[in-house]
Coordinates of C-alpha atoms and ligand atoms in Angstrom, one line a residue:
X708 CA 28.7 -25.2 11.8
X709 CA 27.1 -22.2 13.1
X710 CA 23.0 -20.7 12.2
X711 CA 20.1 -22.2 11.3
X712 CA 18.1 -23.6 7.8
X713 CA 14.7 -25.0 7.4
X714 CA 15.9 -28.1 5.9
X715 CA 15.9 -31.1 8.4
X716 CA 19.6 -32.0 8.7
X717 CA 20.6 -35.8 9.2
X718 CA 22.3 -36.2 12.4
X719 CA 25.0 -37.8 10.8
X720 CA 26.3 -33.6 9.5
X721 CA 26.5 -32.8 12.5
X722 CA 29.9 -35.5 12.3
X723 CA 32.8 -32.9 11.1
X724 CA 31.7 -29.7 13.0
X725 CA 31.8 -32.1 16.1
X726 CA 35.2 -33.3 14.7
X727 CA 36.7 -30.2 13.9
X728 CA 35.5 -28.4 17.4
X729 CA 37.4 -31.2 19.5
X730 CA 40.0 -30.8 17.1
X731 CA 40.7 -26.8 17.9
X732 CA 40.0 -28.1 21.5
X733 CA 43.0 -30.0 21.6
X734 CA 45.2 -29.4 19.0
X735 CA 44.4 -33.1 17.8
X736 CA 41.6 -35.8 18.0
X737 CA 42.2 -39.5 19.1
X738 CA 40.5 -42.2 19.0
X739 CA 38.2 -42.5 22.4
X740 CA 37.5 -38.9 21.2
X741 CA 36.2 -39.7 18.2
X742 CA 34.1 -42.9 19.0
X743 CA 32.1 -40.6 21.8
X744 CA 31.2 -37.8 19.2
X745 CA 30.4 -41.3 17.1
X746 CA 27.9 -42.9 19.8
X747 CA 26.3 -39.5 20.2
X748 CA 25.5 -39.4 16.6
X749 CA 24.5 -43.1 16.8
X750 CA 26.7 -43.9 13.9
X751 CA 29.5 -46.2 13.7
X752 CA 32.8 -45.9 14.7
X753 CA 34.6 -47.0 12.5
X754 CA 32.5 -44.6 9.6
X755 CA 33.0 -41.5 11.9
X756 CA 36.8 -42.7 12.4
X757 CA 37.4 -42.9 8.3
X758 CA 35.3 -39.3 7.6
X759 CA 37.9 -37.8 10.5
X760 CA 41.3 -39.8 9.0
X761 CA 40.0 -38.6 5.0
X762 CA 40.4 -34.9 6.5
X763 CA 44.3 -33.8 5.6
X764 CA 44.4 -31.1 8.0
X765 CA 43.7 -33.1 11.0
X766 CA 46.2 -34.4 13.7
X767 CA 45.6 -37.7 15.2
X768 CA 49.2 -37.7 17.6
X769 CA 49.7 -34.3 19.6
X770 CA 53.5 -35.0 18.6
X771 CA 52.5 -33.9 15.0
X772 CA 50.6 -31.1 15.6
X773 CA 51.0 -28.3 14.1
X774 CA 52.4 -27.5 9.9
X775 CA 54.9 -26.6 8.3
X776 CA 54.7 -25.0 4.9
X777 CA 56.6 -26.7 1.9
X778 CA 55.0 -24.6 -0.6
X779 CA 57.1 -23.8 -3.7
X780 CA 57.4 -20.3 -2.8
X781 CA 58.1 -20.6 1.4
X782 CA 60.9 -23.3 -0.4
X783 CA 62.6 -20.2 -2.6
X784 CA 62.2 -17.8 0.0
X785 CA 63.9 -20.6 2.8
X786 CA 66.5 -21.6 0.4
X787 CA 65.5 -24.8 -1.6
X788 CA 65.9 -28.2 0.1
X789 CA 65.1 -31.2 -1.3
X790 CA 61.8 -32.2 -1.0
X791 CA 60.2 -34.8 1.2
X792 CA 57.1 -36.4 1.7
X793 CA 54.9 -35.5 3.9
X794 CA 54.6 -32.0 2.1
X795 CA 51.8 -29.1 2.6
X796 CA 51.3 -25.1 2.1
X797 CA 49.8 -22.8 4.3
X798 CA 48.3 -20.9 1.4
X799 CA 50.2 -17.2 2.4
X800 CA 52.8 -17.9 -0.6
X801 CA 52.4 -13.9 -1.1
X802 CA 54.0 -13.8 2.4
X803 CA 56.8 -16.2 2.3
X804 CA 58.3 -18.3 4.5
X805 CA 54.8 -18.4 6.2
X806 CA 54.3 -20.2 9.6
X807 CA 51.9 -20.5 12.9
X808 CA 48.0 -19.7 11.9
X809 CA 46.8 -18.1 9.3
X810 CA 47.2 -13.9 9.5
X811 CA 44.1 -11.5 8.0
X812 CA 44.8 -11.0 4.6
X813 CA 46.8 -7.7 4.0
X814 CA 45.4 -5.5 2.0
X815 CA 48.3 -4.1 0.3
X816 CA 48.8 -7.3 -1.4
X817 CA 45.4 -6.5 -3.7
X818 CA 47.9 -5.2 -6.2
X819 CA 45.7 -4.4 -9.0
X820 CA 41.8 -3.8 -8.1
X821 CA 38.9 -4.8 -10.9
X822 CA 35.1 -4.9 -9.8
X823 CA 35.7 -8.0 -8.1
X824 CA 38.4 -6.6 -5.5
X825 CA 37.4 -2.7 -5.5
X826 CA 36.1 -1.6 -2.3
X827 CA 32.3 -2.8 -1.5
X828 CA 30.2 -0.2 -2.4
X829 CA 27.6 -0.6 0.7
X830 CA 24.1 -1.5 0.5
X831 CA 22.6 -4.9 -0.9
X832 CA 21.7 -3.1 -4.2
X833 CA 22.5 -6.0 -6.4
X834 CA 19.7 -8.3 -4.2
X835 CA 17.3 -6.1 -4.3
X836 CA 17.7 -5.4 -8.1
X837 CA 17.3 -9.4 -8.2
X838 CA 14.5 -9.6 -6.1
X839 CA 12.5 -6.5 -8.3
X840 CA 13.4 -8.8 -11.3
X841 CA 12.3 -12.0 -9.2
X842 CA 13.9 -15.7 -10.6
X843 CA 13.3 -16.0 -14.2
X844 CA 14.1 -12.6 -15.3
X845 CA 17.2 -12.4 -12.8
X846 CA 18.6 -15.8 -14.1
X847 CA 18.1 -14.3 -17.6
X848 CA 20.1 -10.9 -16.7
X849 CA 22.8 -13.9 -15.1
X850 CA 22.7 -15.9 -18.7
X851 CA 23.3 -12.4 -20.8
X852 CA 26.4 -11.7 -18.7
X853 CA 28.3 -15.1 -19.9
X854 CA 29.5 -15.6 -16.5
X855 CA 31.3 -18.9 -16.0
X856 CA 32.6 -20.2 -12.8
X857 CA 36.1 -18.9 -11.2
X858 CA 36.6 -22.3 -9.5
X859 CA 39.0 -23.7 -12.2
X860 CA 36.3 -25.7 -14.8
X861 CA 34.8 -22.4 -16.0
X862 CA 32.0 -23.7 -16.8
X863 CA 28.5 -21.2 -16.8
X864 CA 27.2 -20.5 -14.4
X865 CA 24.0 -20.0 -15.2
X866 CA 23.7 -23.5 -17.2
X867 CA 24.7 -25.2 -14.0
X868 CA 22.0 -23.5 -11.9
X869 CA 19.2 -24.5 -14.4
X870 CA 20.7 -28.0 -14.5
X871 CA 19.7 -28.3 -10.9
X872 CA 16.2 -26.6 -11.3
X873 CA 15.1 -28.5 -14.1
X874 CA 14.3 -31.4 -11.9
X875 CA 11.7 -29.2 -9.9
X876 CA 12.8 -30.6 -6.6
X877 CA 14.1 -28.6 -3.4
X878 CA 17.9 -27.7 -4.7
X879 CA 21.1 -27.5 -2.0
X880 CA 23.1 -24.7 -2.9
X881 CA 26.9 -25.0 -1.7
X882 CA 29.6 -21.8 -1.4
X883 CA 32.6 -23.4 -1.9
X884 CA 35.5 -21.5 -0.1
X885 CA 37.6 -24.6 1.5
X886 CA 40.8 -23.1 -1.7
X887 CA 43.4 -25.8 -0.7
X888 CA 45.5 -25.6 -4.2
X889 CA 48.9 -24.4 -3.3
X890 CA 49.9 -21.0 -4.5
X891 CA 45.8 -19.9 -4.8
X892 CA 44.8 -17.0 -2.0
X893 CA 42.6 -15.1 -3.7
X894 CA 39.4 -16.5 -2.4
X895 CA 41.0 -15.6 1.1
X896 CA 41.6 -12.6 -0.4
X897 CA 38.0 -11.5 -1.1
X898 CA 36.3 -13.2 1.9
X899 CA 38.6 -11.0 4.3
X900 CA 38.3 -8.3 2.1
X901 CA 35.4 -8.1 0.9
X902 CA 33.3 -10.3 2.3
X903 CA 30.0 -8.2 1.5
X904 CA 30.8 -8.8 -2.1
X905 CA 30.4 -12.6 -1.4
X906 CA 28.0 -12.9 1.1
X907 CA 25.1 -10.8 -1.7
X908 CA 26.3 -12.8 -4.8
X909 CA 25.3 -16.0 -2.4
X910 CA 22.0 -14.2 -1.6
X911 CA 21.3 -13.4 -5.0
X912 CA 22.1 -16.9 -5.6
X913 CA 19.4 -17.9 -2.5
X914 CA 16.9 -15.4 -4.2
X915 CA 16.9 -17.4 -7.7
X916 CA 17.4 -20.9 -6.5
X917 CA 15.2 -20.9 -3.7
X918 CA 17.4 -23.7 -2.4
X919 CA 16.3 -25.9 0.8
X920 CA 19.4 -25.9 1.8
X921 CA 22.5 -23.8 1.6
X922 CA 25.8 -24.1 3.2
X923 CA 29.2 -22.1 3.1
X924 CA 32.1 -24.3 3.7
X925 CA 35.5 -22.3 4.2
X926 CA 39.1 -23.9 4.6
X927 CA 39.4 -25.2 8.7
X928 CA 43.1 -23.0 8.5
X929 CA 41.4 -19.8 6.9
X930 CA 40.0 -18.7 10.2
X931 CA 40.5 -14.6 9.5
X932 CA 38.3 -15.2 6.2
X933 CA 35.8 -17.4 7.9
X934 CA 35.1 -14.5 10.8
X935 CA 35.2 -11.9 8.4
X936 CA 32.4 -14.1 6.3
X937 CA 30.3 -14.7 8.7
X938 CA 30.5 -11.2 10.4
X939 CA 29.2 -9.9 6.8
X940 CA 26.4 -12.7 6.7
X941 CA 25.5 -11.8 9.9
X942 CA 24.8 -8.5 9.0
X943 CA 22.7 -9.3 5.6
X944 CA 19.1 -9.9 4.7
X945 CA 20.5 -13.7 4.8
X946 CA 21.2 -13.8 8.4
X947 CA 20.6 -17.3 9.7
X948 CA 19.8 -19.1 6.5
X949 CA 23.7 -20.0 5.7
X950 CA 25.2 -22.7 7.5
X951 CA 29.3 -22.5 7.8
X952 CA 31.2 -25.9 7.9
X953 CA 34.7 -25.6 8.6
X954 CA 36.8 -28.6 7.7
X955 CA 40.3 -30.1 7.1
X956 CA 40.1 -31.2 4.3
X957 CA 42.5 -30.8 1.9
X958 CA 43.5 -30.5 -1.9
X959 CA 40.6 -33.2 -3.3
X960 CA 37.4 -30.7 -1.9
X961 CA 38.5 -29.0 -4.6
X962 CA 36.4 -31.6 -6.5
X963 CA 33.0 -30.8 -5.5
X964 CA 31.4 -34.7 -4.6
X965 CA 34.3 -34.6 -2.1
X966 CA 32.9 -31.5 -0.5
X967 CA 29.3 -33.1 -0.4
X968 CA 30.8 -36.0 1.5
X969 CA 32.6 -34.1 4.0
X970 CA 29.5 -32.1 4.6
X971 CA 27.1 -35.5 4.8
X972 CA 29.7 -36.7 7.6
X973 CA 31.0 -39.4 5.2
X974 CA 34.7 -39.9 4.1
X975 CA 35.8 -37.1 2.2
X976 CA 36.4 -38.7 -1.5
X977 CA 35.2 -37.9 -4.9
X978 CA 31.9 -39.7 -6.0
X979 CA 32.1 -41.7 -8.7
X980 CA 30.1 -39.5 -11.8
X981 CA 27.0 -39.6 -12.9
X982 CA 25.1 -38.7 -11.0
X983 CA 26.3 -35.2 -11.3
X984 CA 26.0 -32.9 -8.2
X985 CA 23.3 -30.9 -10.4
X986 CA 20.8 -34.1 -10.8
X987 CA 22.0 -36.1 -7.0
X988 CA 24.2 -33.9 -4.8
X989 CA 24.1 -32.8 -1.0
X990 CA 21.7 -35.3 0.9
X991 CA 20.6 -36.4 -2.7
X992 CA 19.3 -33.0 -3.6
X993 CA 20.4 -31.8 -7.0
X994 CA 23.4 -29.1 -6.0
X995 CA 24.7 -26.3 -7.1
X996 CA 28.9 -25.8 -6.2
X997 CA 30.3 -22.6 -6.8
X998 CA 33.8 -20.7 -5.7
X999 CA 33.7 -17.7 -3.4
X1000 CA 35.2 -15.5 -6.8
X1001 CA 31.9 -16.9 -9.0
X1002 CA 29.7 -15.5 -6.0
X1003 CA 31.6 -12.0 -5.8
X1004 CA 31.2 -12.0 -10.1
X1005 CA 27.4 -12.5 -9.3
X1006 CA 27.2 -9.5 -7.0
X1007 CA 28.9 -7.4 -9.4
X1008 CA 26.5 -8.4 -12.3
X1009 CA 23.5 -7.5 -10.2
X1010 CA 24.9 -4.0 -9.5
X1011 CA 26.8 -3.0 -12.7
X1012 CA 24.9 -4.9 -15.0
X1013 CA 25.6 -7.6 -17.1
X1014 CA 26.5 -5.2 -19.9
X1015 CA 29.1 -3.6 -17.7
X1016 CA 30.3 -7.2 -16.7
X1017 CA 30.8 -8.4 -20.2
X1018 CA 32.5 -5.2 -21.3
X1019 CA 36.2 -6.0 -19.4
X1020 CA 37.3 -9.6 -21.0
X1021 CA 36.6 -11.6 -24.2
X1022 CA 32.9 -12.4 -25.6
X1023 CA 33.6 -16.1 -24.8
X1024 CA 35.3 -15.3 -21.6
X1025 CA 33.5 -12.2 -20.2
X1026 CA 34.7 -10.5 -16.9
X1027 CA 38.0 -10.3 -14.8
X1028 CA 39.7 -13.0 -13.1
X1029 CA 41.7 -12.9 -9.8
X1030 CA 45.4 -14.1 -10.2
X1031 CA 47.2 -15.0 -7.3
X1032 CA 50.9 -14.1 -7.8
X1033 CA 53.9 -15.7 -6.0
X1034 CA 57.6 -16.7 -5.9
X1035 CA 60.4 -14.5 -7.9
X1036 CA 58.5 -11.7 -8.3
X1037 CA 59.0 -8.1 -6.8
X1038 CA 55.4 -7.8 -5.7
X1039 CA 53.9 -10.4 -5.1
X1040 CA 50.0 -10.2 -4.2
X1041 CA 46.5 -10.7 -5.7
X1042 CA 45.8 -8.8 -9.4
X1043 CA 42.5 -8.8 -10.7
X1044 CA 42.9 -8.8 -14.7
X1045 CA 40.3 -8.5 -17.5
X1046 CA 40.5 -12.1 -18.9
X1047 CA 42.4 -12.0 -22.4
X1048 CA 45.0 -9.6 -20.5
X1049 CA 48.3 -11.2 -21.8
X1050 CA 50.0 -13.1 -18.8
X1051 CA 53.4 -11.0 -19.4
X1052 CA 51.2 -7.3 -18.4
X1053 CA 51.0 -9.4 -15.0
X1054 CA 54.5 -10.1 -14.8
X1055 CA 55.5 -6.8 -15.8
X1056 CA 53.7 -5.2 -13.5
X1057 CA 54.5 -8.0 -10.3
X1058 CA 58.3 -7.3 -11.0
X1059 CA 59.4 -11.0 -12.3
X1060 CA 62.5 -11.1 -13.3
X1061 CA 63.5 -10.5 -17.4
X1062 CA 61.6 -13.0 -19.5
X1063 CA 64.4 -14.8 -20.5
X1064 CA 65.3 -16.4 -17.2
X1065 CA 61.5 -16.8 -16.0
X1066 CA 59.4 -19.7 -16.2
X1067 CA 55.8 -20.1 -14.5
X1068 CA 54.1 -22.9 -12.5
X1069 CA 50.3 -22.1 -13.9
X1070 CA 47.5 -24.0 -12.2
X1071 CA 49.2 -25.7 -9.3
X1072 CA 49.8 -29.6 -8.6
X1073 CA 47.2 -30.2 -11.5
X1074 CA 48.6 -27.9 -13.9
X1075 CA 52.2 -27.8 -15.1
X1076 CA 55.2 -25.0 -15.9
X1077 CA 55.5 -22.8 -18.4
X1078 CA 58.6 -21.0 -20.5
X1079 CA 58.2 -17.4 -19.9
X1080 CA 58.6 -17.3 -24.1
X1081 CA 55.0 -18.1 -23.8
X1082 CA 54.4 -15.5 -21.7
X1083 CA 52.4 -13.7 -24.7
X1084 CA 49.5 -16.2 -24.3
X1085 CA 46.7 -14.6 -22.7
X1086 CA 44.5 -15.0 -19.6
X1087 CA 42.1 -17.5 -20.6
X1088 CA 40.4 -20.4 -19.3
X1089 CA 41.5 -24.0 -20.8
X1090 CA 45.2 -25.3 -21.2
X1091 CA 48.2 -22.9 -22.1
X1092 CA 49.9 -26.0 -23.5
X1093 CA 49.2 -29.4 -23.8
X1094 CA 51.7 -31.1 -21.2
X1095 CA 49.9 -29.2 -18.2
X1096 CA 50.0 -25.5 -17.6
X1097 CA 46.3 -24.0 -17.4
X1098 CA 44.7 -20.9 -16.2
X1099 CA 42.8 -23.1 -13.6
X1100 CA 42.0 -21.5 -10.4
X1101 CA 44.6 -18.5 -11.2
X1102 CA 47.2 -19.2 -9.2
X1103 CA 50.8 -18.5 -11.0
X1104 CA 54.1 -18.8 -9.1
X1105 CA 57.0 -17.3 -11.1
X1106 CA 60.6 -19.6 -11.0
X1107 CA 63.8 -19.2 -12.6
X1108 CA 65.0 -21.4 -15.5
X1109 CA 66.0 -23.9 -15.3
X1110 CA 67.4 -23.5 -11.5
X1111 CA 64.1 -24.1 -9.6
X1112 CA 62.6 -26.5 -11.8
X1113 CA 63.6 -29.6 -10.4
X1114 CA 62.8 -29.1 -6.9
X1115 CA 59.4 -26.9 -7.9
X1116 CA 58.1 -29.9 -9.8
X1117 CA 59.2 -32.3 -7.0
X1118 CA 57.7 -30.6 -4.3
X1119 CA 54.0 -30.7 -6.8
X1120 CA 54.7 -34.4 -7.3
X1121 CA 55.5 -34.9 -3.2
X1122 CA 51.6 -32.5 -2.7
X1123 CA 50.0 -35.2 -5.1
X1124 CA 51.0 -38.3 -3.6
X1125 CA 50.5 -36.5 -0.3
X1126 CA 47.2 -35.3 -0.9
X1127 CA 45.6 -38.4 -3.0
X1128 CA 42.6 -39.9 -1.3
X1129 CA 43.1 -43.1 -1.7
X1130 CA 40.5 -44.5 -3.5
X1131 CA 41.5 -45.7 -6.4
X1132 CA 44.7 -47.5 -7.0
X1133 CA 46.6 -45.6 -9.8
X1134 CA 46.3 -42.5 -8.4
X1135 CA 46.8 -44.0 -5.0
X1136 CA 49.9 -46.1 -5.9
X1137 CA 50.9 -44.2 -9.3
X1138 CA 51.8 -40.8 -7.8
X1139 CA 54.3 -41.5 -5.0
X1140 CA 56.0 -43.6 -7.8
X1141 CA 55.7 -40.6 -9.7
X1142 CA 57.2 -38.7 -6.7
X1143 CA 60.0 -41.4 -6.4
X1144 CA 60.9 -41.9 -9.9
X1145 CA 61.4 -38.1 -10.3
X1146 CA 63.5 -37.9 -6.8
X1147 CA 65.6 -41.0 -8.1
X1148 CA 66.5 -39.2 -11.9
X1149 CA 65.0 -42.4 -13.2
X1150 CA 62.3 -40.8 -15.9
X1151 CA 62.9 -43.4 -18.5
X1152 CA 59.3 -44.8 -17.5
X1153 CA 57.5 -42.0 -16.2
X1154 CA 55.3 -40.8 -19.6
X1155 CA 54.2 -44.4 -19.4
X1156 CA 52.9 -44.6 -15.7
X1157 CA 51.8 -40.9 -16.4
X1158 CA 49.5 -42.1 -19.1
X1159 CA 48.4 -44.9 -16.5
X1160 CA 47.6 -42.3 -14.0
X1161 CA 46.1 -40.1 -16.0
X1162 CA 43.3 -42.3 -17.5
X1163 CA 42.4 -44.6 -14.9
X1164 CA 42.3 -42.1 -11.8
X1165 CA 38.9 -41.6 -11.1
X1166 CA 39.3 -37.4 -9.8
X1167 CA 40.9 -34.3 -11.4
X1168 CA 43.5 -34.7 -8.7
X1169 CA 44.9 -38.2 -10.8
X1170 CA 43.9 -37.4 -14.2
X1171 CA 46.2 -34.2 -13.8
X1172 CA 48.4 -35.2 -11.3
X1173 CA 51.4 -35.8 -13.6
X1174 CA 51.1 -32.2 -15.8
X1175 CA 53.8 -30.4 -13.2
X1176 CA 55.7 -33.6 -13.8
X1177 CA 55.3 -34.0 -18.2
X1178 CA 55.8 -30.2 -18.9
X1179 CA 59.1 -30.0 -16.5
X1180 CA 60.1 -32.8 -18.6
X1181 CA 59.1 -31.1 -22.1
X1182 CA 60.7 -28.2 -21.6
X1183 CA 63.9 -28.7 -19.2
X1184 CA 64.7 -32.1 -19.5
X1185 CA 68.0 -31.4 -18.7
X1186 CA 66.9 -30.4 -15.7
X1187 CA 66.3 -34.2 -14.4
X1188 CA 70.1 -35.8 -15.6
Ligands
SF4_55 S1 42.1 -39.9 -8.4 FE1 43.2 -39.8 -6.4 S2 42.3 -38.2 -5.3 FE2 40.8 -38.8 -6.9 S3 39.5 -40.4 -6.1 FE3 41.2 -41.4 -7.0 S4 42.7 -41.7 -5.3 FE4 41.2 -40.1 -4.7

């Protein structure tokens, strides 16, 4: 956690800054280490004990320090073994096999450039055109542009900041960069990139919220995006009024009530909803969550214009998106796309193989594959097909058919289980017997247990943990015999 706010921070955050600097300190924590950073924050030791063990990333023996990447596309480019729990990615899938810490992120992997990824223009233009508007006006201009959010849910952005200010109380306001879905790089991408881009869209953001509070949390491994971040914020007219967590945390911050808990100090799980971060978030403020892409979309409105912004995509789904292209492809890389650009243009131009032998893994762990004969759909937030594949955060990694899918959908069942929290017992129990089931060939009860899973998991990270799992069955069942 690094600069200063005006809002008086419970001792208690202070818990996984602490946690994570004696982490990088030793390469693991233990347990005399972690009750000392608990006495100093006068909380108990056992509740600073279960926030350190809910953090993925961590390592509590200095025998299992240190990752190794079973990402689908590190397992093509290694040659596919079967995989094992405990499984992980290292999130450079556009690098493959990857290894050691993470590298800056090249930029001759930003194979297609939209507003989003062009280079930053200079200036703070688009904060000062929000400040001459001042709150009302500027959240209008945000409301004509249609923007919705790039995290995955797409939902507008401007209806979730007025959520949080109709209650007339102080608001937290939360950049969400922690991007722990295997096969997604793209917010790397921009925050090593172009980090300017991101750091105005937030100040813009700072400008119409007016928020007590506002915090920046990037992934604990994405240390070259992190310094690139903070070197841009340092130099901005919001210099000291961000505070940056790093954690190691792991796929379920990707639901935002998990990212308020890590930053409170508490066990990183989901919340149970309502309340909804936008009416009881971040120390019980109401709380705005949005991704490091939604922020950069938010500069670009402010300097182009809204009528600019809505001019690439669809009217329902205005603007680019970032995809983040791996696996069997040629080139792989980030490629910013107007949305309603038909996924096969991508492909085309990323150099996957002929459509016939191509299938796609769209939207990760929670999402599910894809025949490339459905290539033709386009890029649009929501579901490609019912059984799992989704636009989601943008990540696509391209497979052959049926060869890979076995092991590809495997190794997403193994980064469920893995990465499941815990909390509540189908997801908990229901997807390493997903996992197991699919390992064994044994499917004959798996729709059943997915139901189970699916509709009493309390998280996206249950409710969609058996898509990878249903569409590899719907379309290659063969595949599993
Ligand atoms: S669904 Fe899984 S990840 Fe989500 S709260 Fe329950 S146990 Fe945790």
């Amino acid at each position: 956690m690094t600069s200063a706010t005006a809002f008086p921070l419970p001792r208690r955050a202070r818990l996984l800054p602490m946690l994570t600097a004696a982490h990088r300190e030793r390469g693991y924590l233990d347990r005399p280490t972690v009750e000392a950073i608990a006495r100093e924050l006068r909380i108990p030791a056992a509740e600073a004990w279960e926030a350190a063990t809910s953090q993925h990333e961590f390592a509590f023996d200095p025998r299992t320090a240190g990752r190794a990447c079973s990402g689908v596309a590190c397992a093509i480019q290694s040659g596919w073994r079967e995989p094992t729990l405990p499984a992980g990615c290292l999130f450079s899938c556009y690098a493959p096999p990857a290894s050691g810490d993470e590298r800056p992120f090249p930029p001759e992997m930003v194979r297609r450039a939209g507003p989003l990824l062009a280079p930053w223009e200079g200036g703070w233009v688009g904060l000062e055109r929000a400040r001459a508007l001042g709150p009302a006006a500027a959240l209008e201009a945000l409301a004509s542009s249609g923007l919705r959010g790039r995290g995955g849910a797409y939902f507008p952005t401007v209806a979730k900041w007025q959520a949080a200010l109709r209650h007339g109380a102080p608001v937290a306001l939360v950049l969400n960069g922690e991007e722990g879905e295997p096969g997604v790089f793209k917010d790397r991408a921009l925050l090593c990139l172009r980090p300017e881009r991101v750091v105005e869209g937030l100040a813009i953001a700072m400008e119409v919220l007016r928020p007590a509070v506002t915090v920046a949390f990037i992934n604990g491994s994405a240390d070259p995006a992190a310094e690139a971040f903070e070197r841009a914020l340092a130099a901005s007219p919001v210099a000291g009024q961000v505070l940056v967590y790093r954690g190691a945390g792991g796929y379920v911050l990707g639901e935002e009530t998990a990212l308020l808990n890590a930053i409170e100090g508490r066990r990183a799980v989901p919340r149970p909803r309502p309340p909804l971060p936008v009416d009881a978030g971040l120390f019980g403020m109401p709380t705005i969550v949005n991704n490091v892409e939604t922020f950069a979309a938010v500069s670009t409105i402010f300097r182009q214009g809204a009528a600019a912004f809505r001019s690439l995509g669809t009217a329902e789904a205005p603007g680019t998106r970032i995809l983040s292209l791996s696996g069997r492809v040629a080139r792989p890389g980030v490629y910013e796309a107007p949305l309603g650009t038909p996924l096969a243009a991508v492909l085309e131009e990323a150099g996957a193989p002929p459509l016939e032998r191509t299938a796609l893994l769209c939207g990760g762990p929670s999402g599910g594959f894809l025949p490339a004969a459905m290539a033709g759909l386009p890029i649009l937030p929501g579901r490609y097909h019912p059984t799992g594949a989704m636009l989601g955060a943008g990540g696509i990694v391209v497979l052959e058919a049926p060869g890979d899918i076995r092991r590809a959908a495997l190794t997403m069942a193994a980064f469920n289980a893995e990465q499941s929290c815990g909390k509540c017992t189908p997801c908990r129990e229901g997807a390493p017997l997903l996992f197991e089931q699919l390992s064994a060939g044994e499917t004959a009860d798996t729709e059943e247990l997915a139901e189970v899973v699916q509709a009493a998991s309390l998280c996206g990270l249950g409710q969609m943990a058996a898509g990878p799992i249903r569409s590899a069955l719907a379309f290659w069942p063969g595949a599993f015999r």
